[in-house]
Short mmCIF file of C-alpha atoms and ligand atoms in Angstrom, two decimals:
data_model
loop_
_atom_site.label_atom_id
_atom_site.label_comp_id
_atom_site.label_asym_id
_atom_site.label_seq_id
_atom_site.Cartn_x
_atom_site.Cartn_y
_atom_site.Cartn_z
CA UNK K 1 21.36 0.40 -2.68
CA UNK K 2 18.07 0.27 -4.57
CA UNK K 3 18.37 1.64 -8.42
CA UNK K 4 17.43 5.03 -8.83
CA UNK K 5 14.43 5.55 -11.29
CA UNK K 6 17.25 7.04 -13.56
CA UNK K 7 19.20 3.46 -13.38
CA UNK K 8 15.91 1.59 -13.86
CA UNK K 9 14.72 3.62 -16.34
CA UNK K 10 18.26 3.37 -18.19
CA UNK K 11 18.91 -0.76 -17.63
CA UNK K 12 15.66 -1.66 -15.74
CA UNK K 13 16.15 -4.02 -12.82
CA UNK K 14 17.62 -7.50 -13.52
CA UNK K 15 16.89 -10.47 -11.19
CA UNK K 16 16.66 -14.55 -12.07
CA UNK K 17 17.47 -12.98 -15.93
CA UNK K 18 14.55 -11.34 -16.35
CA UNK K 19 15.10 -6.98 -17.29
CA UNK K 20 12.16 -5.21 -16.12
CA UNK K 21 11.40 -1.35 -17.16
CA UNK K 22 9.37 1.31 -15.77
CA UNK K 23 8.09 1.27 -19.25
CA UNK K 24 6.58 -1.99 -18.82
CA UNK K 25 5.59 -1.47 -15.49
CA UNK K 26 4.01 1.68 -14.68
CA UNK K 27 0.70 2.64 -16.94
CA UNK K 28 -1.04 6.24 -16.98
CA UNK K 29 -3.21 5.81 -13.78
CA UNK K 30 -5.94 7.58 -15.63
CA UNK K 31 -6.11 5.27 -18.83
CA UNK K 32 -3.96 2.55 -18.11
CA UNK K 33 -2.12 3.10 -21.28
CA UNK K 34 1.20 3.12 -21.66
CA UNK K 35 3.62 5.92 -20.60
CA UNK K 36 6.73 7.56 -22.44
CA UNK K 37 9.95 7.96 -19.73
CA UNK K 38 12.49 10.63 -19.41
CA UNK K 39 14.70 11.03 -16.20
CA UNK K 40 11.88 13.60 -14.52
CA UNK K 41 8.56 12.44 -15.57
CA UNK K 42 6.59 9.96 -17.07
CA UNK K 43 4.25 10.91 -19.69
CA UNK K 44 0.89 9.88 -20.91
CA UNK K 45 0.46 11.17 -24.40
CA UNK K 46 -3.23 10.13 -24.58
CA UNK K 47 -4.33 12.09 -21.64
CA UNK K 48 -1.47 15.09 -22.61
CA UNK K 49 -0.67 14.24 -18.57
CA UNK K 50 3.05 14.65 -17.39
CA UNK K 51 3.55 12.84 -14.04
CA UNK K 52 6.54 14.40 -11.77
CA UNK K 53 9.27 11.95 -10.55
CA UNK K 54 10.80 13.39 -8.03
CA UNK K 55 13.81 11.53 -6.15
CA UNK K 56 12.95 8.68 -8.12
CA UNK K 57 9.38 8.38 -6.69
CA UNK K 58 7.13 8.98 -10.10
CA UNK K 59 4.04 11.16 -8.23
CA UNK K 60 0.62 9.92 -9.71
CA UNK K 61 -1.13 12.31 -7.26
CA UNK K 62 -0.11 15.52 -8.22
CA UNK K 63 -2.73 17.56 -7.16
CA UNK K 64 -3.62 19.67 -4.09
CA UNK K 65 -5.58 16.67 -1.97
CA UNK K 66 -6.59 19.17 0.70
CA UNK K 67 -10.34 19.20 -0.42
CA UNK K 68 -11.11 15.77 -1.46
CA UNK K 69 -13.57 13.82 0.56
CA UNK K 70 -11.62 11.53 1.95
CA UNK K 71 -10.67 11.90 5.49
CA UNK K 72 -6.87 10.22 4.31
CA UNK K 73 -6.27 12.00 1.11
CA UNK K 74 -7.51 15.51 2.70
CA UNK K 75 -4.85 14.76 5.62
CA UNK K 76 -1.88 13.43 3.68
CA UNK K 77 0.04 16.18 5.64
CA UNK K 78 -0.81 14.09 8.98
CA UNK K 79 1.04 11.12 7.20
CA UNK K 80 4.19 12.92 6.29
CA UNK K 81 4.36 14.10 9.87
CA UNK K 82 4.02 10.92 10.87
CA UNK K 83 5.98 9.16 8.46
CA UNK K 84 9.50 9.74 10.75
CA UNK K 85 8.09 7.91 13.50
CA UNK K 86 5.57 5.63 11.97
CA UNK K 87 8.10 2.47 12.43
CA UNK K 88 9.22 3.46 16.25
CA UNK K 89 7.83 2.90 19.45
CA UNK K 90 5.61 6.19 19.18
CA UNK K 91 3.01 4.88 17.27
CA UNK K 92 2.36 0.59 15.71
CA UNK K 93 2.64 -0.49 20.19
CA UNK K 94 0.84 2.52 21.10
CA UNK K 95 -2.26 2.28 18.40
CA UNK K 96 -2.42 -1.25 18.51
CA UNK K 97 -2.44 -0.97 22.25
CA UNK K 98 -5.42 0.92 22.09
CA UNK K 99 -7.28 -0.58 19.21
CA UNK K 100 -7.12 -3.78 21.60
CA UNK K 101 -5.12 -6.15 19.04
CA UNK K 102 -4.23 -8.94 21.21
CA UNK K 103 -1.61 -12.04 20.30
CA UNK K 104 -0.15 -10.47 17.22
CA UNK K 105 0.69 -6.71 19.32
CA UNK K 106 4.27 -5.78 18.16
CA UNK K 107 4.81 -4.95 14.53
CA UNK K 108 7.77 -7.59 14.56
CA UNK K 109 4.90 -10.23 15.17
CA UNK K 110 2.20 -8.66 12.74
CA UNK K 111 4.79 -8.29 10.24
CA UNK K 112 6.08 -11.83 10.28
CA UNK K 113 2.30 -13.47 10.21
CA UNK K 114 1.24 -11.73 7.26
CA UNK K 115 4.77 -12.91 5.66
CA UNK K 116 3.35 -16.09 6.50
CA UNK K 117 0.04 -15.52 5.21
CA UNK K 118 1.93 -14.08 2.13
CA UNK K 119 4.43 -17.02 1.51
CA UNK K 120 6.63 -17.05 -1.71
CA UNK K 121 5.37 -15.20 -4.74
CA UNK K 122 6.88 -16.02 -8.22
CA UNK K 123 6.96 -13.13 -9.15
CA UNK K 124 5.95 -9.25 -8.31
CA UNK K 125 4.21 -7.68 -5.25
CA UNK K 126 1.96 -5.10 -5.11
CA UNK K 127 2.04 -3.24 -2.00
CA UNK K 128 -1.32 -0.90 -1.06
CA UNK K 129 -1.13 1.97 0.68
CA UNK K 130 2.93 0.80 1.84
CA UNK K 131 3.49 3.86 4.25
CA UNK K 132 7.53 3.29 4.40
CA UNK K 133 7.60 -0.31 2.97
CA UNK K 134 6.90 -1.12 6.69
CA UNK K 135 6.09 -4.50 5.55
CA UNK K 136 6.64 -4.78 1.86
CA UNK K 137 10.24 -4.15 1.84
CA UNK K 138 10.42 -6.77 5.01
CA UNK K 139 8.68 -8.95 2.60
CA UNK K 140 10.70 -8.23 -0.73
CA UNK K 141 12.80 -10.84 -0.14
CA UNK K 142 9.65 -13.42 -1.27
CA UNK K 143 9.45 -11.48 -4.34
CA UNK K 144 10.61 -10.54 -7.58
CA UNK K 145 9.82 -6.79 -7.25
CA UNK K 146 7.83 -5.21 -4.93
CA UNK K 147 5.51 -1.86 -6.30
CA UNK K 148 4.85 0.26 -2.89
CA UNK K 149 2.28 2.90 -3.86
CA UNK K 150 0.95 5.54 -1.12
CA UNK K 151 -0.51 8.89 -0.92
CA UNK K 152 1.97 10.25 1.50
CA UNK K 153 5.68 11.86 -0.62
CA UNK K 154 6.55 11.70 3.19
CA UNK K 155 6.08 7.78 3.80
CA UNK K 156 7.22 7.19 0.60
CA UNK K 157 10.71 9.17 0.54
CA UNK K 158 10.81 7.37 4.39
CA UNK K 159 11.03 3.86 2.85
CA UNK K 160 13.23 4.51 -0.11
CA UNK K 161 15.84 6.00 2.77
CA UNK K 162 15.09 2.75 4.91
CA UNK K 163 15.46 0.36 1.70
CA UNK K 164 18.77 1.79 1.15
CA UNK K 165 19.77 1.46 4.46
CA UNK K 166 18.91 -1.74 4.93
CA UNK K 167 20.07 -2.70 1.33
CA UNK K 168 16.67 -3.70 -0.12
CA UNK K 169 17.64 -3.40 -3.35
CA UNK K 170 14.22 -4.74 -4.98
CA UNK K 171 11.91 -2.33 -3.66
CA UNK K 172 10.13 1.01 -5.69
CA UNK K 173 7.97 3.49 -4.46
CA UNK K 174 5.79 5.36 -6.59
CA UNK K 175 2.60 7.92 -5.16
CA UNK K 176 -0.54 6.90 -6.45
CA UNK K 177 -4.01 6.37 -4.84
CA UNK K 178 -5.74 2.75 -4.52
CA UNK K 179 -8.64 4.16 -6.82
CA UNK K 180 -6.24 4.77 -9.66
CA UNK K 181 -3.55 2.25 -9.64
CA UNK K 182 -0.83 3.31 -11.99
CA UNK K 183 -0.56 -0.52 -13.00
CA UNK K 184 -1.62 -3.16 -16.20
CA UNK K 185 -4.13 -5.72 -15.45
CA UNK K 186 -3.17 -8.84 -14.05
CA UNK K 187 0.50 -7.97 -13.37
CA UNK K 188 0.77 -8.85 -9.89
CA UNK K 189 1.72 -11.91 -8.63
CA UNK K 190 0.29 -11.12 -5.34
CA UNK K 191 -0.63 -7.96 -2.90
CA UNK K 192 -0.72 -6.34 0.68
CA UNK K 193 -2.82 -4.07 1.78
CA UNK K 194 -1.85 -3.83 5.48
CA UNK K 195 -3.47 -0.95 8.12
CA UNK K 196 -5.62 0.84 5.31
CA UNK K 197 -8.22 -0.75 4.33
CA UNK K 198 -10.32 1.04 7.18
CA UNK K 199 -9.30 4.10 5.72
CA UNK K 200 -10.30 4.34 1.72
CA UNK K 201 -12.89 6.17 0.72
CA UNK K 202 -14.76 3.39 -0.90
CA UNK K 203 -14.01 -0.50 -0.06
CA UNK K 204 -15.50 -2.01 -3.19
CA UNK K 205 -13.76 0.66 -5.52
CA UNK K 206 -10.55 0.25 -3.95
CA UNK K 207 -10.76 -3.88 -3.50
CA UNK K 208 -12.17 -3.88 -7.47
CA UNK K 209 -8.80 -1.34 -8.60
CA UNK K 210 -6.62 -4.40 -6.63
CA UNK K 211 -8.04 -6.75 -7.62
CA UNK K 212 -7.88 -5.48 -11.82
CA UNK K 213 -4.10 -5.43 -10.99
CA UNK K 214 -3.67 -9.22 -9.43
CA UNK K 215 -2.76 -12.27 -12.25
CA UNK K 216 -5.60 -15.05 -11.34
CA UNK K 217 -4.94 -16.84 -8.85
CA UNK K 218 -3.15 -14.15 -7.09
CA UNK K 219 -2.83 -13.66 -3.37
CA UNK K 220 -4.28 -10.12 -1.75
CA UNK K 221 -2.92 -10.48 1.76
CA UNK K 222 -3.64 -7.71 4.38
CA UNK K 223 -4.84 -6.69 8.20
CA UNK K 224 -7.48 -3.99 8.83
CA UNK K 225 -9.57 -3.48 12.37
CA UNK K 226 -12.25 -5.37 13.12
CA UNK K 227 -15.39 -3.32 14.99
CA UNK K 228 -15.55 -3.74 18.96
CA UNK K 229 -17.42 -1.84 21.92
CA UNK K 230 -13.66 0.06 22.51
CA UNK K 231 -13.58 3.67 22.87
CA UNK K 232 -10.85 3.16 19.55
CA UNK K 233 -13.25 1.84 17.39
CA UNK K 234 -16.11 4.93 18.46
CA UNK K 235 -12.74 7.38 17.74
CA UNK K 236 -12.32 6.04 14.42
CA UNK K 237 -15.77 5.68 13.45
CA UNK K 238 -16.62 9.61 14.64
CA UNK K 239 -13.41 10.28 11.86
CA UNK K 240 -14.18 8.57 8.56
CA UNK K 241 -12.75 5.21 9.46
CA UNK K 242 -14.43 2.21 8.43
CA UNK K 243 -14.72 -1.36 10.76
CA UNK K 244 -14.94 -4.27 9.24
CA UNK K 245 -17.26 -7.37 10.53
CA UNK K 246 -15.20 -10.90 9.21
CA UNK K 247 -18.39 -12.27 7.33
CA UNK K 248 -18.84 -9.12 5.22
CA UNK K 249 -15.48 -8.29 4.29
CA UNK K 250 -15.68 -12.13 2.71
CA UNK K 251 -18.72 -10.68 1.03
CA UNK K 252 -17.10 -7.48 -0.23
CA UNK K 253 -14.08 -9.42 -1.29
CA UNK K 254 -16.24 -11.73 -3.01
CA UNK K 255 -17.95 -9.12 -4.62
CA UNK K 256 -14.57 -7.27 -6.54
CA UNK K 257 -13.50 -11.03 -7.81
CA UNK K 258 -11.42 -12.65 -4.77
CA UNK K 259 -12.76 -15.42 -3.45
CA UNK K 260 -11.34 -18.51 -1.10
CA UNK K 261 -11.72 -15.65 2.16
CA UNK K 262 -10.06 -16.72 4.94
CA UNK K 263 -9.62 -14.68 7.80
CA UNK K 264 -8.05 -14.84 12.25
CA UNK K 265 -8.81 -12.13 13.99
CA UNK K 266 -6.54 -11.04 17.28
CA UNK K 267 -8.60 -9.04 19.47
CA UNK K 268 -9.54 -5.89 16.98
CA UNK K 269 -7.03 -6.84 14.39
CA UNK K 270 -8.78 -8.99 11.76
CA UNK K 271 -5.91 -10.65 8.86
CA UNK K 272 -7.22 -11.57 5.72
CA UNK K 273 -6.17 -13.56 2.72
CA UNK K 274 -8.30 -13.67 -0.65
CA UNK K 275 -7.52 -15.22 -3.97
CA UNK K 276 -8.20 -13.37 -7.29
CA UNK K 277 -10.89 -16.52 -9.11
ZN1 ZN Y 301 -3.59 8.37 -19.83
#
């Protein structure tokens, strides 16, 4: 079983010797300074800002999201709809079917490439935009601790359910957007941002927030959808979706701090790997 909030906030979560606390870990989102913990909230005295934890998922979010700009945070109902099936046959074949991703198709095989890409990390992972831990908690094992942060209280309550039942005990979930990570500088050891990327409001805002959050030297490892002539890539462009060309995501990534750009791209899918300088 993974430790509740209320056990981590209590005895924090030991591994190799080393006691971590939510104390230490999560930061007000806002003003990155340090938060006060009781077994419901966490608290920002600074900002007077009280963040809900609600079955141990602190909420970051809060707010109604229904009239933001962003296509994503306006639909977060469309992700907690979708969170129950997100992992099953009813969506990762059937979307990456029609994106056109070739060679890497089935989430088993996308999932165990970017582990790849990922390799060990000595210490803990961020994990963008997680959905249910779909790969971060597949990927815990090469970590310390893995942070999963998403907009969706759906996804999110999803993966703590799967963690448990798959007895991933080193994985947390908190609800935060990219923009506003709720996380020090330079405490990650490395990241993931896997099947988002298209989707945030601003690249370079988002990639900048990571990046902030990444020790130098740190890994961001991820997969977004490269532009083609398929009728998948007109879809998502006609609804806020971004496509990314290989060169210039090496540009933007180069541009918020993380350099040594590598990138394969299987059919629409295009993996990435960048290094914080
Ligand atoms: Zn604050």
């Amino acid at each position: 079983m993974p430790a509740t909030l209320a056990t981590f906030i209590e005895h924090g979560t030991q591994r190799g010797g080393a006691v971590t606390r939510p104390a230490a870990i999560y930061v007000c989102p806002q003003c990155k300074g340090p938060l006060a913990a009781d077994q419901q909230a966490l608290c920002c005295a600074a900002c007077a800002k009280t963040y809900a934890v609600r079955r141990d998922i602190p909420d970051f979010i809060g707010d109604d999201l229904r009239h933001s700009k962003n296509w994503s945070l306006r639909h977060a109902g469309f992700f907690n709809w979708l969170a129950p099936i997100y992992e099953t046959k009813l969506w990762y074949p059937i979307v990456m079917r029609l994106a056109g991703v070739k060679d890497v198709a089935s989430l088993p095989q996308l999932i165990s490439t970017v582990a790849a890409m990922t390799g060990a990390v000595s210490g803990d992972l961020l994990d963008v935009a997680c959905g249910p831990g779909t790969f971060g908690r597949r990927i815990a094992a090469q970590a310390t601790t893995v942070f999963g942060i998403d907009i969706s209280t759906g996804m999110l309550e999803q993966g703590r359910t799967y963690a448990a039942r798959e007895n991933v005990p080193n994985v947390h979930f908190a609800r935060a957007t990219v923009e506003a990570l709720p996380f020090a500088d330079a405490r990650f050891a490395a990241a993931l941002c896997c099947g988002s990327l298209h989707l945030f409001e601003d690249t370079r805002v988002a990639l900048r927030e990571i990046a902030r959050t990444l020790k130098p030297g740190a890994q961001l490892v991820g997969f977004t959808f490269a532009a083609t002539e398929s009728a998948f890539s007109r879809f998502a462009l006609r609804h806020g979706g971004r496509l990314f060309e290989a060169k210039s995501l090496g540009e933007m990534l180069s541009e918020t701090g993380l350099g040594d750009y590598t990138s394969q791209t299987f059919g629409s899918a295009l993996l990435f790997r960048a290094r914080k300088g």
